[in-house]
Each structure stands twice: as structure tokens, then as C-alpha cells.
PDB file of C-alpha atoms in Angstrom:
ATOM      1  CA  MET A   1      86.447  70.756  50.253  1.00 65.00           C
ATOM      2  CA  ALA A   2      82.930  71.223  51.975  1.00 77.00           C
ATOM      3  CA  GLU A   3      81.130  74.521  51.628  1.00 85.00           C
ATOM      4  CA  ILE A   4      81.728  76.988  55.252  1.00 88.00           C
ATOM      5  CA  THR A   5      78.287  78.538  55.307  1.00 89.00           C
ATOM      6  CA  ALA A   6      77.308  81.792  56.705  1.00 85.00           C
ATOM      7  CA  ALA A   7      74.480  78.919  58.974  1.00 85.00           C
ATOM      8  CA  LEU A   8      77.232  76.988  59.811  1.00 87.00           C
ATOM      9  CA  VAL A   9      79.620  79.839  60.949  1.00 86.00           C
ATOM     10  CA  LYS A  10      76.765  81.225  63.054  1.00 80.00           C
ATOM     11  CA  GLU A  11      75.980  78.028  64.595  1.00 81.00           C
ATOM     12  CA  LEU A  12      79.682  77.439  65.636  1.00 79.00           C
ATOM     13  CA  ARG A  13      79.961  81.009  67.073  1.00 74.00           C
ATOM     14  CA  GLU A  14      76.976  80.341  69.038  1.00 67.00           C
ATOM     15  CA  ARG A  15      78.487  77.041  70.545  1.00 69.00           C
ATOM     16  CA  THR A  16      81.586  78.690  71.369  1.00 63.00           C
ATOM     17  CA  GLY A  17      81.171  82.357  71.926  1.00 60.00           C
ATOM     18  CA  GLU A  18      84.372  83.062  69.675  1.00 66.00           C
ATOM     19  CA  GLY A  19      84.543  85.382  66.956  1.00 67.00           C
ATOM     20  CA  MET A  20      83.357  85.237  63.130  1.00 75.00           C
ATOM     21  CA  MET A  21      86.512  84.723  61.606  1.00 80.00           C
ATOM     22  CA  ASP A  22      88.148  82.120  64.460  1.00 78.00           C
ATOM     23  CA  CYS A  23      84.938  80.246  63.735  1.00 83.00           C
ATOM     24  CA  LYS A  24      85.335  80.206  59.733  1.00 87.00           C
ATOM     25  CA  LYS A  25      88.972  79.317  60.074  1.00 87.00           C
ATOM     26  CA  ALA A  26      88.405  76.912  62.700  1.00 87.00           C
ATOM     27  CA  LEU A  27      85.534  74.992  60.192  1.00 90.00           C
ATOM     28  CA  THR A  28      87.757  75.282  57.226  1.00 91.00           C
ATOM     29  CA  LYS A  29      90.772  73.458  58.593  1.00 90.00           C
ATOM     30  CA  ALA A  30      88.298  70.969  59.702  1.00 90.00           C
ATOM     31  CA  ASP A  31      86.981  70.810  56.736  1.00 91.00           C
ATOM     32  CA  GLY A  32      83.163  71.708  57.468  1.00 90.00           C
ATOM     33  CA  ASP A  33      82.876  69.216  60.788  1.00 90.00           C
ATOM     34  CA  ILE A  34      81.399  71.608  63.602  1.00 87.00           C
ATOM     35  CA  GLU A  35      82.460  68.988  65.989  1.00 84.00           C
ATOM     36  CA  LYS A  36      85.690  68.301  65.056  1.00 87.00           C
ATOM     37  CA  ALA A  37      86.192  72.666  64.762  1.00 85.00           C
ATOM     38  CA  ILE A  38      84.786  72.655  68.260  1.00 79.00           C
ATOM     39  CA  ASP A  39      87.409  70.039  69.742  1.00 78.00           C
ATOM     40  CA  ASP A  40      90.358  71.954  68.055  1.00 81.00           C
ATOM     41  CA  MET A  41      89.062  75.578  69.268  1.00 75.00           C
ATOM     42  CA  ARG A  42      88.928  73.970  72.800  1.00 69.00           C
ATOM     43  CA  ALA A  43      92.444  72.298  72.312  1.00 68.00           C
ATOM     44  CA  SER A  44      93.563  75.470  71.526  1.00 68.00           C
ATOM     45  CA  GLY A  45      91.877  77.592  74.133  1.00 63.00           C
ATOM     46  CA  ALA A  46      92.712  75.298  76.751  1.00 46.00           C
ATOM     47  CA  ILE A  47      96.494  76.803  75.989  1.00 41.00           C
ATOM     48  CA  LYS A  48      94.805  80.088  76.351  1.00 57.00           C
ATOM     49  CA  ALA A  49      93.143  78.982  79.500  1.00 55.00           C
ATOM     50  CA  ALA A  50      96.500  78.000  80.991  1.00 52.00           C
ATOM     51  CA  LYS A  51      97.598  81.845  80.279  1.00 54.00           C
ATOM     52  CA  LYS A  52      94.906  83.314  82.168  1.00 59.00           C
ATOM     53  CA  ALA A  53      95.435  80.363  85.484  1.00 56.00           C
ATOM     54  CA  GLY A  54      97.657  83.414  87.051  1.00 56.00           C
ATOM     55  CA  ASN A  55      95.388  86.128  86.497  1.00 66.00           C
ATOM     56  CA  VAL A  56      93.980  87.029  90.191  1.00 69.00           C
ATOM     57  CA  ALA A  57      89.684  86.120  90.134  1.00 75.00           C
ATOM     58  CA  ALA A  58      88.590  87.938  92.575  1.00 82.00           C
ATOM     59  CA  GLU A  59      85.161  88.773  91.541  1.00 92.00           C
ATOM     60  CA  GLY A  60      82.283  86.164  90.926  1.00 95.00           C
ATOM     61  CA  ALA A  61      79.078  84.781  93.027  1.00 97.00           C
ATOM     62  CA  ILE A  62      77.921  82.647  95.647  1.00 98.00           C
ATOM     63  CA  GLY A  63      75.764  79.987  95.231  1.00 98.00           C
ATOM     64  CA  VAL A  64      73.397  78.202  97.658  1.00 98.00           C
ATOM     65  CA  LYS A  65      70.899  75.565  97.599  1.00 98.00           C
ATOM     66  CA  VAL A  66      68.431  74.134 100.345  1.00 98.00           C
ATOM     67  CA  GLY A  67      67.427  70.536 100.403  1.00 97.00           C
ATOM     68  CA  GLU A  68      63.566  70.401 100.428  1.00 96.00           C
ATOM     69  CA  ASP A  69      63.645  68.529 103.738  1.00 96.00           C
ATOM     70  CA  GLY A  70      65.224  71.915 105.244  1.00 96.00           C
ATOM     71  CA  LYS A  71      68.082  69.741 107.070  1.00 97.00           C
ATOM     72  CA  ARG A  72      70.661  70.365 104.503  1.00 98.00           C
ATOM     73  CA  ALA A  73      72.041  72.933 102.728  1.00 98.00           C
ATOM     74  CA  THR A  74      75.272  73.496 100.443  1.00 98.00           C
ATOM     75  CA  ILE A  75      77.059  77.090  99.530  1.00 98.00           C
ATOM     76  CA  ILE A  76      79.950  77.500  97.472  1.00 98.00           C
ATOM     77  CA  GLU A  77      82.136  80.956  95.981  1.00 97.00           C
ATOM     78  CA  VAL A  78      83.076  80.592  92.340  1.00 97.00           C
ATOM     79  CA  ASN A  79      85.203  83.467  91.174  1.00 94.00           C
ATOM     80  CA  SER A  80      85.813  85.048  88.018  1.00 93.00           C
ATOM     81  CA  GLN A  81      88.020  88.141  86.995  1.00 89.00           C
ATOM     82  CA  THR A  82      85.650  90.586  86.301  1.00 87.00           C
ATOM     83  CA  ASP A  83      81.900  91.659  87.676  1.00 88.00           C
ATOM     84  CA  PHE A  84      80.872  91.859  83.850  1.00 87.00           C
ATOM     85  CA  LEU A  85      81.506  87.874  83.367  1.00 90.00           C
ATOM     86  CA  ALA A  86      79.766  87.107  86.752  1.00 91.00           C
ATOM     87  CA  LEU A  87      76.543  87.945  85.453  1.00 90.00           C
ATOM     88  CA  GLN A  88      76.663  85.922  82.054  1.00 92.00           C
ATOM     89  CA  GLU A  89      75.055  83.053  81.640  1.00 94.00           C
ATOM     90  CA  ASP A  90      78.114  80.923  81.185  1.00 94.00           C
ATOM     91  CA  PHE A  91      79.216  81.757  84.165  1.00 96.00           C
ATOM     92  CA  LYS A  92      75.686  81.280  85.752  1.00 96.00           C
ATOM     93  CA  THR A  93      75.535  77.779  84.405  1.00 97.00           C
ATOM     94  CA  PHE A  94      78.837  76.511  85.714  1.00 97.00           C
ATOM     95  CA  VAL A  95      78.125  77.929  89.188  1.00 97.00           C
ATOM     96  CA  ASN A  96      74.681  76.331  89.257  1.00 98.00           C
ATOM     97  CA  ASN A  97      76.016  72.864  87.786  1.00 98.00           C
ATOM     98  CA  SER A  98      79.098  72.903  90.205  1.00 98.00           C
ATOM     99  CA  LEU A  99      76.462  73.766  93.405  1.00 98.00           C
ATOM    100  CA  GLU A 100      74.287  70.873  91.935  1.00 98.00           C
ATOM    101  CA  LYS A 101      76.719  68.309  92.231  1.00 98.00           C
ATOM    102  CA  ALA A 102      78.167  69.572  94.960  1.00 98.00           C
ATOM    103  CA  PHE A 103      74.921  69.161  97.069  1.00 98.00           C
ATOM    104  CA  ALA A 104      74.094  65.542  95.443  1.00 97.00           C
ATOM    105  CA  GLU A 105      77.209  64.357  96.247  1.00 97.00           C
ATOM    106  CA  ASN A 106      76.776  65.846  99.445  1.00 96.00           C
ATOM    107  CA  MET A 107      80.562  67.253  99.270  1.00 96.00           C
ATOM    108  CA  ALA A 108      82.199  68.787 102.374  1.00 93.00           C
ATOM    109  CA  ASP A 109      84.857  70.968 100.939  1.00 92.00           C
ATOM    110  CA  ALA A 110      86.030  72.493  97.759  1.00 93.00           C
ATOM    111  CA  ALA A 111      88.836  69.822  96.722  1.00 93.00           C
ATOM    112  CA  PRO A 112      86.675  66.959  95.249  1.00 94.00           C
ATOM    113  CA  LEU A 113      84.473  69.362  93.332  1.00 96.00           C
ATOM    114  CA  ILE A 114      87.378  71.779  91.816  1.00 94.00           C
ATOM    115  CA  GLU A 115      88.568  68.318  90.690  1.00 94.00           C
ATOM    116  CA  ALA A 116      85.149  67.075  89.368  1.00 96.00           C
ATOM    117  CA  GLN A 117      84.660  70.420  87.492  1.00 95.00           C
ATOM    118  CA  GLU A 118      88.030  71.066  85.908  1.00 92.00           C
ATOM    119  CA  ASN A 119      87.036  70.120  82.557  1.00 93.00           C
ATOM    120  CA  GLU A 120      84.247  71.993  82.917  1.00 95.00           C
ATOM    121  CA  ARG A 121      86.080  75.210  84.310  1.00 93.00           C
ATOM    122  CA  THR A 122      88.901  74.947  81.603  1.00 91.00           C
ATOM    123  CA  ALA A 123      86.355  74.849  78.678  1.00 92.00           C
ATOM    124  CA  LEU A 124      84.658  77.965  80.330  1.00 93.00           C
ATOM    125  CA  ILE A 125      88.298  79.913  80.534  1.00 90.00           C
ATOM    126  CA  ALA A 126      88.660  79.167  76.979  1.00 87.00           C
ATOM    127  CA  LYS A 127      85.514  80.349  76.125  1.00 87.00           C
ATOM    128  CA  VAL A 128      85.191  83.773  77.861  1.00 87.00           C
ATOM    129  CA  GLY A 129      88.782  84.291  78.466  1.00 84.00           C
ATOM    130  CA  GLU A 130      88.941  84.726  81.833  1.00 87.00           C
ATOM    131  CA  ASN A 131      90.293  82.943  84.601  1.00 88.00           C
ATOM    132  CA  VAL A 132      87.861  80.934  86.715  1.00 92.00           C
ATOM    133  CA  ASN A 133      88.055  79.152  90.009  1.00 92.00           C
ATOM    134  CA  ILE A 134      85.736  77.183  92.791  1.00 94.00           C
ATOM    135  CA  ARG A 135      87.251  78.773  95.730  1.00 93.00           C
ATOM    136  CA  ARG A 136      85.266  77.504  98.806  1.00 95.00           C
ATOM    137  CA  LEU A 137      82.549  75.013  99.765  1.00 97.00           C
ATOM    138  CA  ALA A 138      80.481  74.139 102.916  1.00 97.00           C
ATOM    139  CA  SER A 139      78.072  71.888 103.610  1.00 97.00           C
ATOM    140  CA  ILE A 140      75.784  72.241 106.447  1.00 98.00           C
ATOM    141  CA  GLU A 141      72.986  69.938 108.154  1.00 97.00           C
ATOM    142  CA  GLY A 142      70.659  70.850 111.223  1.00 97.00           C
ATOM    143  CA  ASP A 143      67.495  70.426 112.652  1.00 97.00           C
ATOM    144  CA  VAL A 144      66.002  73.740 110.500  1.00 98.00           C
ATOM    145  CA  VAL A 145      68.480  74.817 107.864  1.00 98.00           C
ATOM    146  CA  ASN A 146      67.627  77.915 105.290  1.00 98.00           C
ATOM    147  CA  ALA A 147      69.166  80.258 103.342  1.00 98.00           C
ATOM    148  CA  TYR A 148      69.228  83.980 102.033  1.00 98.00           C
ATOM    149  CA  LEU A 149      71.314  84.891  99.239  1.00 97.00           C
ATOM    150  CA  HIS A 150      71.579  89.108  98.764  1.00 95.00           C
ATOM    151  CA  GLY A 151      71.950  88.942  94.502  1.00 92.00           C
ATOM    152  CA  ASN A 152      74.623  86.931  93.860  1.00 93.00           C
ATOM    153  CA  LYS A 153      77.514  88.417  95.985  1.00 95.00           C
ATOM    154  CA  ILE A 154      76.439  87.445  99.949  1.00 97.00           C
ATOM    155  CA  GLY A 155      75.280  84.090 100.808  1.00 98.00           C
ATOM    156  CA  VAL A 156      74.269  83.085 104.405  1.00 98.00           C
ATOM    157  CA  VAL A 157      73.247  79.883 105.475  1.00 98.00           C
ATOM    158  CA  VAL A 158      71.451  79.356 109.518  1.00 98.00           C
ATOM    159  CA  VAL A 159      70.760  76.635 111.127  1.00 98.00           C
ATOM    160  CA  LEU A 160      68.454  76.594 114.216  1.00 98.00           C
ATOM    161  CA  LYS A 161      67.476  73.872 116.738  1.00 98.00           C
ATOM    162  CA  GLY A 162      63.243  74.830 116.792  1.00 97.00           C
ATOM    163  CA  GLY A 163      61.686  77.539 115.019  1.00 96.00           C
ATOM    164  CA  ASP A 164      60.803  77.151 111.083  1.00 97.00           C
ATOM    165  CA  ALA A 165      62.535  77.696 107.590  1.00 97.00           C
ATOM    166  CA  ASP A 166      60.751  81.438 107.850  1.00 97.00           C
ATOM    167  CA  LEU A 167      62.704  82.536 110.848  1.00 98.00           C
ATOM    168  CA  ALA A 168      65.653  80.666 109.485  1.00 98.00           C
ATOM    169  CA  LYS A 169      65.396  82.604 106.240  1.00 97.00           C
ATOM    170  CA  ASP A 170      64.863  86.068 108.401  1.00 97.00           C
ATOM    171  CA  ILE A 171      68.202  85.828 110.684  1.00 98.00           C
ATOM    172  CA  ALA A 172      69.821  84.926 107.580  1.00 98.00           C
ATOM    173  CA  MET A 173      69.016  87.805 105.763  1.00 98.00           C
ATOM    174  CA  HIS A 174      70.046  89.861 109.445  1.00 97.00           C
ATOM    175  CA  VAL A 175      73.134  87.915 108.969  1.00 97.00           C
ATOM    176  CA  ALA A 176      73.651  89.142 105.389  1.00 97.00           C
ATOM    177  CA  ALA A 177      72.938  92.835 106.405  1.00 95.00           C
ATOM    178  CA  SER A 178      75.343  92.912 109.687  1.00 93.00           C
ATOM    179  CA  ASN A 179      77.714  90.435 109.376  1.00 93.00           C
ATOM    180  CA  PRO A 180      78.259  89.835 112.749  1.00 93.00           C
ATOM    181  CA  GLU A 181      82.062  87.898 113.790  1.00 89.00           C
ATOM    182  CA  PHE A 182      80.199  85.508 116.412  1.00 92.00           C
ATOM    183  CA  LEU A 183      77.186  83.816 117.490  1.00 95.00           C
ATOM    184  CA  LEU A 184      77.447  84.195 121.209  1.00 92.00           C
ATOM    185  CA  ALA A 185      78.958  87.130 122.799  1.00 85.00           C
ATOM    186  CA  SER A 186      80.957  84.152 125.098  1.00 85.00           C
ATOM    187  CA  GLU A 187      82.659  83.589 121.866  1.00 86.00           C
ATOM    188  CA  VAL A 188      84.392  86.557 121.969  1.00 83.00           C
ATOM    189  CA  SER A 189      87.741  86.197 122.962  1.00 82.00           C
ATOM    190  CA  ALA A 190      89.340  87.995 125.567  1.00 86.00           C
ATOM    191  CA  GLU A 191      92.491  89.304 123.023  1.00 86.00           C
ATOM    192  CA  ALA A 192      89.753  90.740 121.322  1.00 84.00           C
ATOM    193  CA  ILE A 193      88.207  92.411 124.263  1.00 87.00           C
ATOM    194  CA  GLU A 194      91.287  93.783 125.434  1.00 89.00           C
ATOM    195  CA  ARG A 195      92.481  95.063 122.091  1.00 87.00           C
ATOM    196  CA  GLU A 196      89.072  96.580 121.668  1.00 86.00           C
ATOM    197  CA  LYS A 197      89.606  98.026 125.366  1.00 86.00           C
ATOM    198  CA  GLY A 198      93.006  99.619 124.102  1.00 86.00           C
ATOM    199  CA  VAL A 199      91.506 100.875 120.952  1.00 87.00           C
ATOM    200  CA  PHE A 200      88.816 102.810 123.040  1.00 87.00           C
ATOM    201  CA  MET A 201      91.431 104.004 125.630  1.00 87.00           C
ATOM    202  CA  GLN A 202      93.728 105.376 122.763  1.00 86.00           C
ATOM    203  CA  LEU A 203      90.580 107.203 120.802  1.00 86.00           C
ATOM    204  CA  ASN A 204      89.455 108.882 123.849  1.00 86.00           C
ATOM    205  CA  GLU A 205      92.508 109.862 125.676  1.00 84.00           C
ATOM    206  CA  ASP A 206      91.289 113.469 126.077  1.00 84.00           C
ATOM    207  CA  LYS A 207      88.173 112.458 127.240  1.00 84.00           C
ATOM    208  CA  ILE A 208      89.574 109.922 130.291  1.00 85.00           C
ATOM    209  CA  LYS A 209      92.200 112.494 131.406  1.00 85.00           C
ATOM    210  CA  GLY A 210      91.696 113.403 134.742  1.00 84.00           C
ATOM    211  CA  LYS A 211      88.564 111.472 135.565  1.00 86.00           C
ATOM    212  CA  PRO A 212      88.489 109.369 138.019  1.00 88.00           C
ATOM    213  CA  ALA A 213      89.325 105.544 137.862  1.00 86.00           C
ATOM    214  CA  GLU A 214      86.108 104.208 138.545  1.00 89.00           C
ATOM    215  CA  ILE A 215      84.055 106.610 135.761  1.00 89.00           C
ATOM    216  CA  VAL A 216      86.864 105.108 133.649  1.00 86.00           C
ATOM    217  CA  GLU A 217      86.346 101.590 134.324  1.00 89.00           C
ATOM    218  CA  LYS A 218      82.223 102.305 133.319  1.00 90.00           C
ATOM    219  CA  MET A 219      82.840 104.007 130.452  1.00 90.00           C
ATOM    220  CA  VAL A 220      85.473 101.359 129.045  1.00 88.00           C
ATOM    221  CA  ALA A 221      82.162  98.807 130.291  1.00 89.00           C
ATOM    222  CA  GLY A 222      79.932 100.699 128.285  1.00 89.00           C
ATOM    223  CA  ARG A 223      81.992 100.302 125.227  1.00 89.00           C
ATOM    224  CA  ILE A 224      82.927  96.309 125.489  1.00 90.00           C
ATOM    225  CA  THR A 225      79.173  96.082 125.872  1.00 87.00           C
ATOM    226  CA  LYS A 226      78.424  97.928 123.017  1.00 86.00           C
ATOM    227  CA  PHE A 227      81.313  95.859 121.169  1.00 86.00           C
ATOM    228  CA  LEU A 228      80.006  92.783 122.191  1.00 84.00           C
ATOM    229  CA  ALA A 229      76.286  93.598 121.181  1.00 81.00           C
ATOM    230  CA  GLU A 230      78.071  94.653 117.670  1.00 82.00           C
ATOM    231  CA  ALA A 231      80.170  91.635 117.238  1.00 86.00           C
ATOM    232  CA  SER A 232      77.935  88.845 118.272  1.00 92.00           C
ATOM    233  CA  LEU A 233      74.601  87.916 116.117  1.00 96.00           C
ATOM    234  CA  VAL A 234      72.269  87.077 119.133  1.00 95.00           C
ATOM    235  CA  GLU A 235      72.673  90.589 120.979  1.00 92.00           C
ATOM    236  CA  GLN A 236      72.344  92.868 117.587  1.00 93.00           C
ATOM    237  CA  ALA A 237      69.298  94.606 117.142  1.00 93.00           C
ATOM    238  CA  PHE A 238      67.073  92.488 114.623  1.00 96.00           C
ATOM    239  CA  VAL A 239      66.790  94.264 111.227  1.00 95.00           C
ATOM    240  CA  LYS A 240      63.894  94.323 110.738  1.00 95.00           C
ATOM    241  CA  ASN A 241      62.861  95.112 114.346  1.00 96.00           C
ATOM    242  CA  PRO A 242      65.466  96.931 116.124  1.00 94.00           C
ATOM    243  CA  GLU A 243      63.711  96.801 119.028  1.00 95.00           C
ATOM    244  CA  VAL A 244      64.004  93.044 119.645  1.00 96.00           C
ATOM    245  CA  LYS A 245      67.656  91.456 119.561  1.00 95.00           C
ATOM    246  CA  VAL A 246      68.142  88.770 117.500  1.00 96.00           C
ATOM    247  CA  GLY A 247      68.712  85.986 120.283  1.00 96.00           C
ATOM    248  CA  GLU A 248      65.407  87.301 121.565  1.00 96.00           C
ATOM    249  CA  LEU A 249      63.612  86.912 118.365  1.00 97.00           C
ATOM    250  CA  ALA A 250      64.779  83.156 117.971  1.00 97.00           C
ATOM    251  CA  LYS A 251      63.652  82.549 121.854  1.00 97.00           C
ATOM    252  CA  LYS A 252      60.159  83.853 121.374  1.00 97.00           C
ATOM    253  CA  ALA A 253      59.870  81.544 118.287  1.00 97.00           C
ATOM    254  CA  GLY A 254      60.560  78.554 120.474  1.00 97.00           C
ATOM    255  CA  ALA A 255      64.215  78.112 118.619  1.00 97.00           C
ATOM    256  CA  GLU A 256      67.932  78.424 119.380  1.00 97.00           C
ATOM    257  CA  ILE A 257      69.993  79.597 116.554  1.00 97.00           C
ATOM    258  CA  VAL A 258      72.755  76.945 116.211  1.00 97.00           C
ATOM    259  CA  SER A 259      75.099  78.452 113.805  1.00 97.00           C
ATOM    260  CA  PHE A 260      75.622  80.946 110.849  1.00 97.00           C
ATOM    261  CA  THR A 261      77.641  80.548 107.641  1.00 97.00           C
ATOM    262  CA  TYR A 262      78.480  83.639 106.030  1.00 97.00           C
ATOM    263  CA  PHE A 263      80.262  83.732 102.143  1.00 97.00           C
ATOM    264  CA  LYS A 264      80.772  86.977 100.618  1.00 95.00           C
ATOM    265  CA  VAL A 265      82.527  87.071  97.412  1.00 95.00           C
ATOM    266  CA  GLY A 266      85.982  88.064  97.276  1.00 90.00           C
ATOM    267  CA  ASP A 267      85.927  88.161 100.691  1.00 89.00           C
ATOM    268  CA  GLY A 268      90.258  88.096 101.974  1.00 82.00           C
ATOM    269  CA  ILE A 269      91.407  87.730  98.043  1.00 79.00           C
ATOM    270  CA  GLU A 270      94.072  90.442  97.391  1.00 70.00           C
ATOM    271  CA  LYS A 271      93.192  92.429  94.866  1.00 67.00           C
ATOM    272  CA  PRO A 272      95.767  93.821  92.186  1.00 57.00           C
ATOM    273  CA  VAL A 273      95.794  97.583  92.173  1.00 54.00           C
ATOM    274  CA  ASP A 274      95.840  98.618  88.309  1.00 49.00           C
ATOM    275  CA  ASN A 275      97.943 102.069  87.528  1.00 50.00           C
ATOM    276  CA  PHE A 276      96.112 103.119  84.342  1.00 47.00           C
ATOM    277  CA  ALA A 277      98.848 105.928  83.929  1.00 55.00           C
ATOM    278  CA  GLU A 278     101.916 103.623  84.460  1.00 55.00           C
ATOM    279  CA  GLU A 279     100.058 101.032  82.068  1.00 49.00           C
ATOM    280  CA  VAL A 280      99.937 103.786  79.235  1.00 52.00           C
ATOM    281  CA  ALA A 281     103.482 104.680  79.827  1.00 57.00           C
ATOM    282  CA  ALA A 282     104.498 101.357  79.209  1.00 54.00           C
ATOM    283  CA  GLN A 283     102.512 100.456  75.859  1.00 52.00           C
ATOM    284  CA  VAL A 284     104.052 104.065  74.383  1.00 53.00           C
ATOM    285  CA  ALA A 285     107.475 103.388  75.310  1.00 58.00           C
ATOM    286  CA  ALA A 286     107.031  99.428  73.829  1.00 53.00           C
ATOM    287  CA  SER A 287     105.839 101.416  70.669  1.00 53.00           C
ATOM    288  CA  LYS A 288     108.692 103.384  70.155  1.00 57.00           C
ATOM    289  CA  LYS A 289     111.078 100.624  70.334  1.00 54.00           C
TER     290      LYS A 289
END
């Protein structure tokens, strides 16, 4: 029987992130062979990972990479169950590895990346005890491409025709702050405009009552103009200089905004609502059985 030294236990703990006693047990079972111990722990950890797979992962991080030539970018979202994990180096490494692979292979959607990263993902879940998912990916190309990453929660990629990388980054920063729904006012659907009219009429019923039709029409038109400015990127006031619209900013620089891609962590994921009182009550009831 090989001697299980404190140094060996420490090394295994550092490499796996598991508890000291678990590491010692694994090394004892593997007769001091650290590589075999790691394999055994991963095998058992895979079972834990499978159990975690059903847990909702709505936190996480956005990763963005722009090519050196400024013609291409990849943006991904990787989810975790807690924000705490999203800040840890193991998770950051997984996000970065996934992003680098997606960019290097010019992947256009998440499916091939998910398949390629499955072993690394499972190993990470086994180590950290949380569900981790690669949720989505976009690959963007254009004349001038640049991005802005706000912390690890919001990522934006902007494509320009003309202009330069600094302008594209400034506009991406604006998108991160303002989150426009559309690029152009002309892209706003008739249904969305009618819906906004209906909301305005309902909210201002008392103000509208008794007013001539032409006055009401002007009031509605004013609200729709404001709505289009709020919803479309080119009509929004630039965050760094509200005196100029974003579209005008680009035009003055000899550029045209072609597209923007906005990723925010957890967008559209339904998060479970924890009821602490119910959880405690259930634990108390279980203890009395």
C-alpha cells in the first residue's frame, strides 16, 4: 500500500477542487496513483453532473472575440446556476476555451460547440457541483466589426459599412446601455405601432376625452414618434452626446450601421422562484418522519 502523503492529497485537491477527505479516500482507493484517482473521481463526478443537468442555469457570462483584422467576431453565452460560479476561474476558463474554439473554427451556431465541449463541460460540472450550459452563439462578419463587453453580463457586436473600429465600439457601448429593439424605425412592425397606440389611448383616456379628433391625432403621432426613437438604434440619442442621434453620429463619420447583436445573460430564461419558508417547512416535516 502506497503512502498517502499530505502533499499528494493537497495536489489532488488543487487539481480537482474536491474536499480533502474525498481526495484522501480516492488516493487510498487508487493506491496513491493520482492520475487514476482523478479518473475515478471524474467517473463518480459524472454521475453528480448528470443529476445537476436538470437544474436551471440562468446566470453565467457573455464572451466576445473580435478578429485582429476587425472583420469578424464571435459572441457566446454560457450559463451557470449562480453568479458566484460565473466569477470563478474554472468557469472563466471554460468560457474562454469555448469562445476560442468557436472563433477558430468559425462556428455559426451553438450546436457544434456544445458537442465539442461536452467532455470539458461535464468535467467542470463534476468539479463545481453546478449545472453549466453553452446556450447560444453568433458569428458576425462585415466591413468594420467591433464589440463591447459590459462586465460579463452584456455583450454587443456592431457591424459598420465605413467608419472605424473606435466608432463601432462606441455604438456597441451605446447599444449595451440602451438595448434598442430595432436598427431602423422602418423595421418597427405595424402591429407594434398599433399596440403602442392602443396603450397610449388607454393610459391617457382622461386627457383625450372631449378633445377634437385632430388634437388626439397629434397627441398619438407625438407618442409614436417618441416610441420609434426609443425602439430604433439610429433614432436614439447617443449616450455620450445626447445632442446627436446614433444614426447621425455614424453618418458624420462616413459610416452606415449595418447590424448589431445584443446578448444579455439569462435573457428569456425562466428562473425558479425560491420560497424559503416552504423549503424550511419541508425540511422540518421531513425531520419528524
